Amino acid sequence: MMFWPCRSLRGTRMSSPETREHTERLDTAVLEACDAVGVFIEYWGFKNVLGRVWALLVLHKEPLTQVTIAERLDISRSLVSSVIAELVERGLVRPVTDHRNSPYEAQLDVWPTIAGVLKQREWLLLEQARNAFELTLEEAELIESANQPYDVARLRTLLNMTEVAQSMVRMLITIRVPSRLDVGEWIGRASALVRGLRGR
């Protein structure tokens, strides 16, 4: 886990040493959270910095300029520029105004982007596997069982497992946040479900 120099997310006015200490700890925790998001999406095959920038924008109350993002995360402005361009293209952040130096805000509805990745990557991998198992099963069934060197029953099981996995991915691809439900509330319910499962 990488740690970056702390920069206040609440401005420079400090009412007391205790407040300054708390703010510095909060700044460190926020940067660690940004790093954690970066590590998570890097596992999915994306650039780490995309997650860090998006997370910083999500956690900050107000939109941030590219200059401020570069300062907060201690990265170059040119890198922030390319990252912001990619995040905008993916629909994950947007500029507040049309001005050239407009600050940016994060979009919480990330599911279309995730669904797109699942469709382009996981679904295609599973489809390739399913086609391979299906073709192999067709060939295996042409040989009499007495002369069959392979376990056809296990082959059918693999095919069925792949089809079940595809069904699960299909559900993930097609799921949408209900329009009448606030995104934050939807995420809260999902988090409560996860906590409940952990407690079992």
mmCIF file of C-alpha atoms in Angstrom:
data_model
loop_
_atom_site.group_PDB
_atom_site.id
_atom_site.type_symbol
_atom_site.label_atom_id
_atom_site.label_comp_id
_atom_site.label_asym_id
_atom_site.label_seq_id
_atom_site.Cartn_x
_atom_site.Cartn_y
_atom_site.Cartn_z
ATOM 1 C CA MET A 1 0.000 0.000 0.000
ATOM 2 C CA MET A 2 1.426 3.372 -0.982
ATOM 3 C CA PHE A 3 1.099 6.363 1.293
ATOM 4 C CA TRP A 4 1.211 9.894 -0.006
ATOM 5 C CA PRO A 5 2.063 13.182 1.697
ATOM 6 C CA CYS A 6 -0.889 14.502 3.642
ATOM 7 C CA ARG A 7 -2.584 17.604 2.331
ATOM 8 C CA SER A 8 -5.538 19.056 4.153
ATOM 9 C CA LEU A 9 -8.920 18.370 2.617
ATOM 10 C CA ARG A 10 -10.510 20.992 4.882
ATOM 11 C CA GLY A 11 -8.444 24.066 4.175
ATOM 12 C CA THR A 12 -5.646 25.660 6.151
ATOM 13 C CA ARG A 13 -7.544 27.233 9.045
ATOM 14 C CA MET A 14 -6.980 25.258 12.239
ATOM 15 C CA SER A 15 -8.748 26.164 15.465
ATOM 16 C CA SER A 16 -6.424 24.144 17.717
ATOM 17 C CA PRO A 17 -3.562 21.628 17.685
ATOM 18 C CA GLU A 18 -6.108 18.911 18.423
ATOM 19 C CA THR A 19 -8.163 19.896 15.380
ATOM 20 C CA ARG A 20 -5.009 19.918 13.258
ATOM 21 C CA GLU A 21 -4.096 16.441 14.491
ATOM 22 C CA HIS A 22 -7.565 15.083 13.727
ATOM 23 C CA THR A 23 -7.558 16.685 10.284
ATOM 24 C CA GLU A 24 -4.164 15.237 9.447
ATOM 25 C CA ARG A 25 -5.324 11.789 10.504
ATOM 26 C CA LEU A 26 -8.446 12.196 8.380
ATOM 27 C CA ASP A 27 -6.349 13.289 5.395
ATOM 28 C CA THR A 28 -4.182 10.194 5.784
ATOM 29 C CA ALA A 29 -7.228 7.938 6.086
ATOM 30 C CA VAL A 30 -8.780 9.461 2.959
ATOM 31 C CA LEU A 31 -5.610 8.922 0.959
ATOM 32 C CA GLU A 32 -5.427 5.332 2.194
ATOM 33 C CA ALA A 33 -9.037 4.851 1.095
ATOM 34 C CA CYS A 34 -8.158 6.250 -2.340
ATOM 35 C CA ASP A 35 -5.222 3.848 -2.540
ATOM 36 C CA ALA A 36 -7.512 0.950 -1.610
ATOM 37 C CA VAL A 37 -9.902 1.810 -4.437
ATOM 38 C CA GLY A 38 -6.931 2.040 -6.798
ATOM 39 C CA VAL A 39 -5.704 -1.418 -5.789
ATOM 40 C CA PHE A 40 -9.197 -2.842 -6.218
ATOM 41 C CA ILE A 41 -9.735 -1.590 -9.749
ATOM 42 C CA GLU A 42 -6.151 -2.460 -10.691
ATOM 43 C CA TYR A 43 -7.094 -6.061 -9.910
ATOM 44 C CA TRP A 44 -9.828 -5.652 -12.531
ATOM 45 C CA GLY A 45 -7.239 -4.654 -15.111
ATOM 46 C CA PHE A 46 -7.527 -0.858 -14.906
ATOM 47 C CA LYS A 47 -4.889 1.706 -14.017
ATOM 48 C CA ASN A 48 -4.548 2.197 -10.271
ATOM 49 C CA VAL A 49 -4.611 5.975 -10.570
ATOM 50 C CA LEU A 50 -8.085 5.929 -12.132
ATOM 51 C CA GLY A 51 -9.519 4.548 -8.905
ATOM 52 C CA ARG A 52 -7.546 6.927 -6.719
ATOM 53 C CA VAL A 53 -8.709 10.027 -8.585
ATOM 54 C CA TRP A 54 -12.336 8.859 -8.730
ATOM 55 C CA ALA A 55 -12.353 7.996 -5.019
ATOM 56 C CA LEU A 56 -10.922 11.397 -4.065
ATOM 57 C CA LEU A 57 -13.666 13.140 -6.046
ATOM 58 C CA VAL A 58 -16.318 10.913 -4.449
ATOM 59 C CA LEU A 59 -15.115 11.585 -0.911
ATOM 60 C CA HIS A 60 -14.683 15.333 -1.278
ATOM 61 C CA LYS A 61 -17.753 17.479 -0.598
ATOM 62 C CA GLU A 62 -16.976 20.001 -3.311
ATOM 63 C CA PRO A 63 -15.815 19.444 -6.928
ATOM 64 C CA LEU A 64 -12.043 19.604 -7.391
ATOM 65 C CA THR A 65 -9.910 21.123 -10.125
ATOM 66 C CA GLN A 66 -7.212 19.094 -11.842
ATOM 67 C CA VAL A 67 -4.579 21.198 -10.076
ATOM 68 C CA THR A 68 -6.061 20.375 -6.675
ATOM 69 C CA ILE A 69 -6.326 16.670 -7.519
ATOM 70 C CA ALA A 70 -2.651 16.621 -8.513
ATOM 71 C CA GLU A 71 -1.708 18.282 -5.228
ATOM 72 C CA ARG A 72 -3.871 16.021 -3.071
ATOM 73 C CA LEU A 73 -2.576 12.799 -4.627
ATOM 74 C CA ASP A 74 0.970 14.072 -5.259
ATOM 75 C CA ILE A 75 0.908 13.189 -8.958
ATOM 76 C CA SER A 76 1.694 15.218 -12.065
ATOM 77 C CA ARG A 77 -0.866 17.524 -13.651
ATOM 78 C CA SER A 78 -0.329 15.856 -17.026
ATOM 79 C CA LEU A 79 -1.208 12.482 -15.508
ATOM 80 C CA VAL A 80 -4.318 13.954 -13.864
ATOM 81 C CA SER A 81 -5.349 15.436 -17.213
ATOM 82 C CA SER A 82 -5.190 12.066 -18.985
ATOM 83 C CA VAL A 83 -6.909 10.293 -16.084
ATOM 84 C CA ILE A 84 -9.741 12.834 -15.972
ATOM 85 C CA ALA A 85 -10.209 12.504 -19.752
ATOM 86 C CA GLU A 86 -10.569 8.729 -19.411
ATOM 87 C CA LEU A 87 -12.917 8.971 -16.430
ATOM 88 C CA VAL A 88 -15.095 11.470 -18.314
ATOM 89 C CA GLU A 89 -15.166 9.168 -21.326
ATOM 90 C CA ARG A 90 -16.292 6.291 -19.109
ATOM 91 C CA GLY A 91 -18.985 8.430 -17.526
ATOM 92 C CA LEU A 92 -17.429 8.268 -14.053
ATOM 93 C CA VAL A 93 -16.729 11.985 -13.590
ATOM 94 C CA ARG A 94 -18.005 15.181 -15.192
ATOM 95 C CA PRO A 95 -16.999 18.834 -15.270
ATOM 96 C CA VAL A 96 -19.201 21.199 -13.304
ATOM 97 C CA THR A 97 -19.088 23.866 -16.046
ATOM 98 C CA ASP A 98 -17.928 24.219 -19.638
ATOM 99 C CA HIS A 99 -14.990 26.365 -18.551
ATOM 100 C CA ARG A 100 -11.531 25.067 -19.476
ATOM 101 C CA ASN A 101 -10.400 24.906 -15.842
ATOM 102 C CA SER A 102 -13.711 23.663 -14.498
ATOM 103 C CA PRO A 103 -13.637 21.534 -11.354
ATOM 104 C CA TYR A 104 -14.879 17.943 -11.613
ATOM 105 C CA GLU A 105 -17.293 15.856 -9.611
ATOM 106 C CA ALA A 106 -17.639 12.077 -9.442
ATOM 107 C CA GLN A 107 -20.628 10.088 -10.628
ATOM 108 C CA LEU A 108 -21.793 7.485 -8.125
ATOM 109 C CA ASP A 109 -23.697 5.433 -10.699
ATOM 110 C CA VAL A 110 -20.718 3.319 -11.757
ATOM 111 C CA TRP A 111 -22.756 0.252 -12.676
ATOM 112 C CA PRO A 112 -22.990 0.920 -16.444
ATOM 113 C CA THR A 113 -19.184 1.000 -16.558
ATOM 114 C CA ILE A 114 -18.851 -2.205 -14.518
ATOM 115 C CA ALA A 115 -21.499 -3.930 -16.631
ATOM 116 C CA GLY A 116 -19.654 -2.899 -19.780
ATOM 117 C CA VAL A 117 -16.430 -4.445 -18.485
ATOM 118 C CA LEU A 118 -18.216 -7.666 -17.527
ATOM 119 C CA LYS A 119 -19.777 -7.862 -20.978
ATOM 120 C CA GLN A 120 -16.531 -7.205 -22.829
ATOM 121 C CA ARG A 121 -14.313 -9.442 -20.721
ATOM 122 C CA GLU A 122 -15.855 -11.997 -18.345
ATOM 123 C CA TRP A 123 -18.804 -12.801 -20.598
ATOM 124 C CA LEU A 124 -16.560 -13.388 -23.624
ATOM 125 C CA LEU A 125 -14.197 -15.606 -21.627
ATOM 126 C CA LEU A 126 -17.086 -17.717 -20.373
ATOM 127 C CA GLU A 127 -18.578 -17.885 -23.862
ATOM 128 C CA GLN A 128 -15.278 -19.170 -25.252
ATOM 129 C CA ALA A 129 -15.155 -21.835 -22.551
ATOM 130 C CA ARG A 130 -18.791 -22.821 -23.136
ATOM 131 C CA ASN A 131 -18.230 -23.170 -26.879
ATOM 132 C CA ALA A 132 -15.132 -25.292 -26.276
ATOM 133 C CA PHE A 133 -16.932 -27.615 -23.831
ATOM 134 C CA GLU A 134 -19.955 -27.872 -26.125
ATOM 135 C CA LEU A 135 -17.824 -28.801 -29.131
ATOM 136 C CA THR A 136 -15.833 -31.307 -27.088
ATOM 137 C CA LEU A 137 -19.034 -32.882 -25.783
ATOM 138 C CA GLU A 138 -20.401 -33.231 -29.317
ATOM 139 C CA GLU A 139 -17.228 -35.040 -30.407
ATOM 140 C CA ALA A 140 -17.151 -37.216 -27.279
ATOM 141 C CA GLU A 141 -20.734 -38.358 -27.786
ATOM 142 C CA LEU A 142 -19.829 -39.705 -31.242
ATOM 143 C CA ILE A 143 -17.588 -42.329 -29.645
ATOM 144 C CA GLU A 144 -19.120 -45.364 -27.975
ATOM 145 C CA SER A 145 -18.749 -45.379 -24.210
ATOM 146 C CA ALA A 146 -16.706 -48.581 -24.259
ATOM 147 C CA ASN A 147 -14.047 -46.868 -26.372
ATOM 148 C CA GLN A 148 -14.347 -43.470 -24.695
ATOM 149 C CA PRO A 149 -11.088 -42.329 -23.022
ATOM 150 C CA TYR A 150 -12.753 -39.276 -21.460
ATOM 151 C CA ASP A 151 -15.350 -38.851 -18.729
ATOM 152 C CA VAL A 152 -18.371 -37.534 -20.621
ATOM 153 C CA ALA A 153 -20.412 -37.004 -17.442
ATOM 154 C CA ARG A 154 -17.746 -34.690 -16.046
ATOM 155 C CA LEU A 155 -17.596 -32.890 -19.364
ATOM 156 C CA ARG A 156 -21.336 -32.234 -19.156
ATOM 157 C CA THR A 157 -20.845 -31.000 -15.577
ATOM 158 C CA LEU A 158 -18.198 -28.502 -16.742
ATOM 159 C CA LEU A 159 -20.524 -27.303 -19.469
ATOM 160 C CA ASN A 160 -23.353 -26.869 -16.962
ATOM 161 C CA MET A 161 -21.088 -25.012 -14.543
ATOM 162 C CA THR A 162 -20.039 -22.642 -17.311
ATOM 163 C CA GLU A 163 -23.658 -21.996 -18.248
ATOM 164 C CA VAL A 164 -24.526 -21.261 -14.603
ATOM 165 C CA ALA A 165 -21.611 -18.817 -14.394
ATOM 166 C CA GLN A 166 -22.849 -17.146 -17.565
ATOM 167 C CA SER A 167 -26.304 -16.787 -16.065
ATOM 168 C CA MET A 168 -24.821 -15.075 -13.019
ATOM 169 C CA VAL A 169 -22.771 -12.698 -15.156
ATOM 170 C CA ARG A 170 -25.856 -11.990 -17.289
ATOM 171 C CA MET A 171 -27.770 -10.994 -14.149
ATOM 172 C CA LEU A 172 -24.949 -8.679 -13.096
ATOM 173 C CA ILE A 173 -24.825 -7.099 -16.559
ATOM 174 C CA THR A 174 -28.558 -6.420 -16.697
ATOM 175 C CA ILE A 175 -29.073 -5.271 -13.097
ATOM 176 C CA ARG A 176 -29.803 -1.581 -12.644
ATOM 177 C CA VAL A 177 -30.249 0.719 -9.676
ATOM 178 C CA PRO A 178 -34.002 1.316 -9.361
ATOM 179 C CA SER A 179 -34.821 4.805 -10.628
ATOM 180 C CA ARG A 180 -37.060 5.547 -7.645
ATOM 181 C CA LEU A 181 -34.349 4.590 -5.151
ATOM 182 C CA ASP A 182 -31.574 6.955 -4.173
ATOM 183 C CA VAL A 183 -28.139 5.586 -5.127
ATOM 184 C CA GLY A 184 -26.819 6.111 -1.616
ATOM 185 C CA GLU A 185 -29.774 4.272 -0.126
ATOM 186 C CA TRP A 186 -29.329 1.423 -2.626
ATOM 187 C CA ILE A 187 -25.654 1.099 -1.729
ATOM 188 C CA GLY A 188 -26.536 1.241 1.963
ATOM 189 C CA ARG A 189 -28.927 -1.669 1.594
ATOM 190 C CA ALA A 190 -26.335 -3.681 -0.317
ATOM 191 C CA SER A 191 -23.727 -2.938 2.370
ATOM 192 C CA ALA A 192 -26.131 -4.033 5.098
ATOM 193 C CA LEU A 193 -26.653 -7.301 3.231
ATOM 194 C CA VAL A 194 -22.893 -7.885 3.010
ATOM 195 C CA ARG A 195 -22.448 -7.151 6.719
ATOM 196 C CA GLY A 196 -25.228 -9.611 7.479
ATOM 197 C CA LEU A 197 -23.502 -12.306 5.479
ATOM 198 C CA ARG A 198 -20.215 -11.661 7.253
ATOM 199 C CA GLY A 199 -21.919 -12.047 10.616
ATOM 200 C CA ARG A 200 -23.102 -15.556 9.842
#
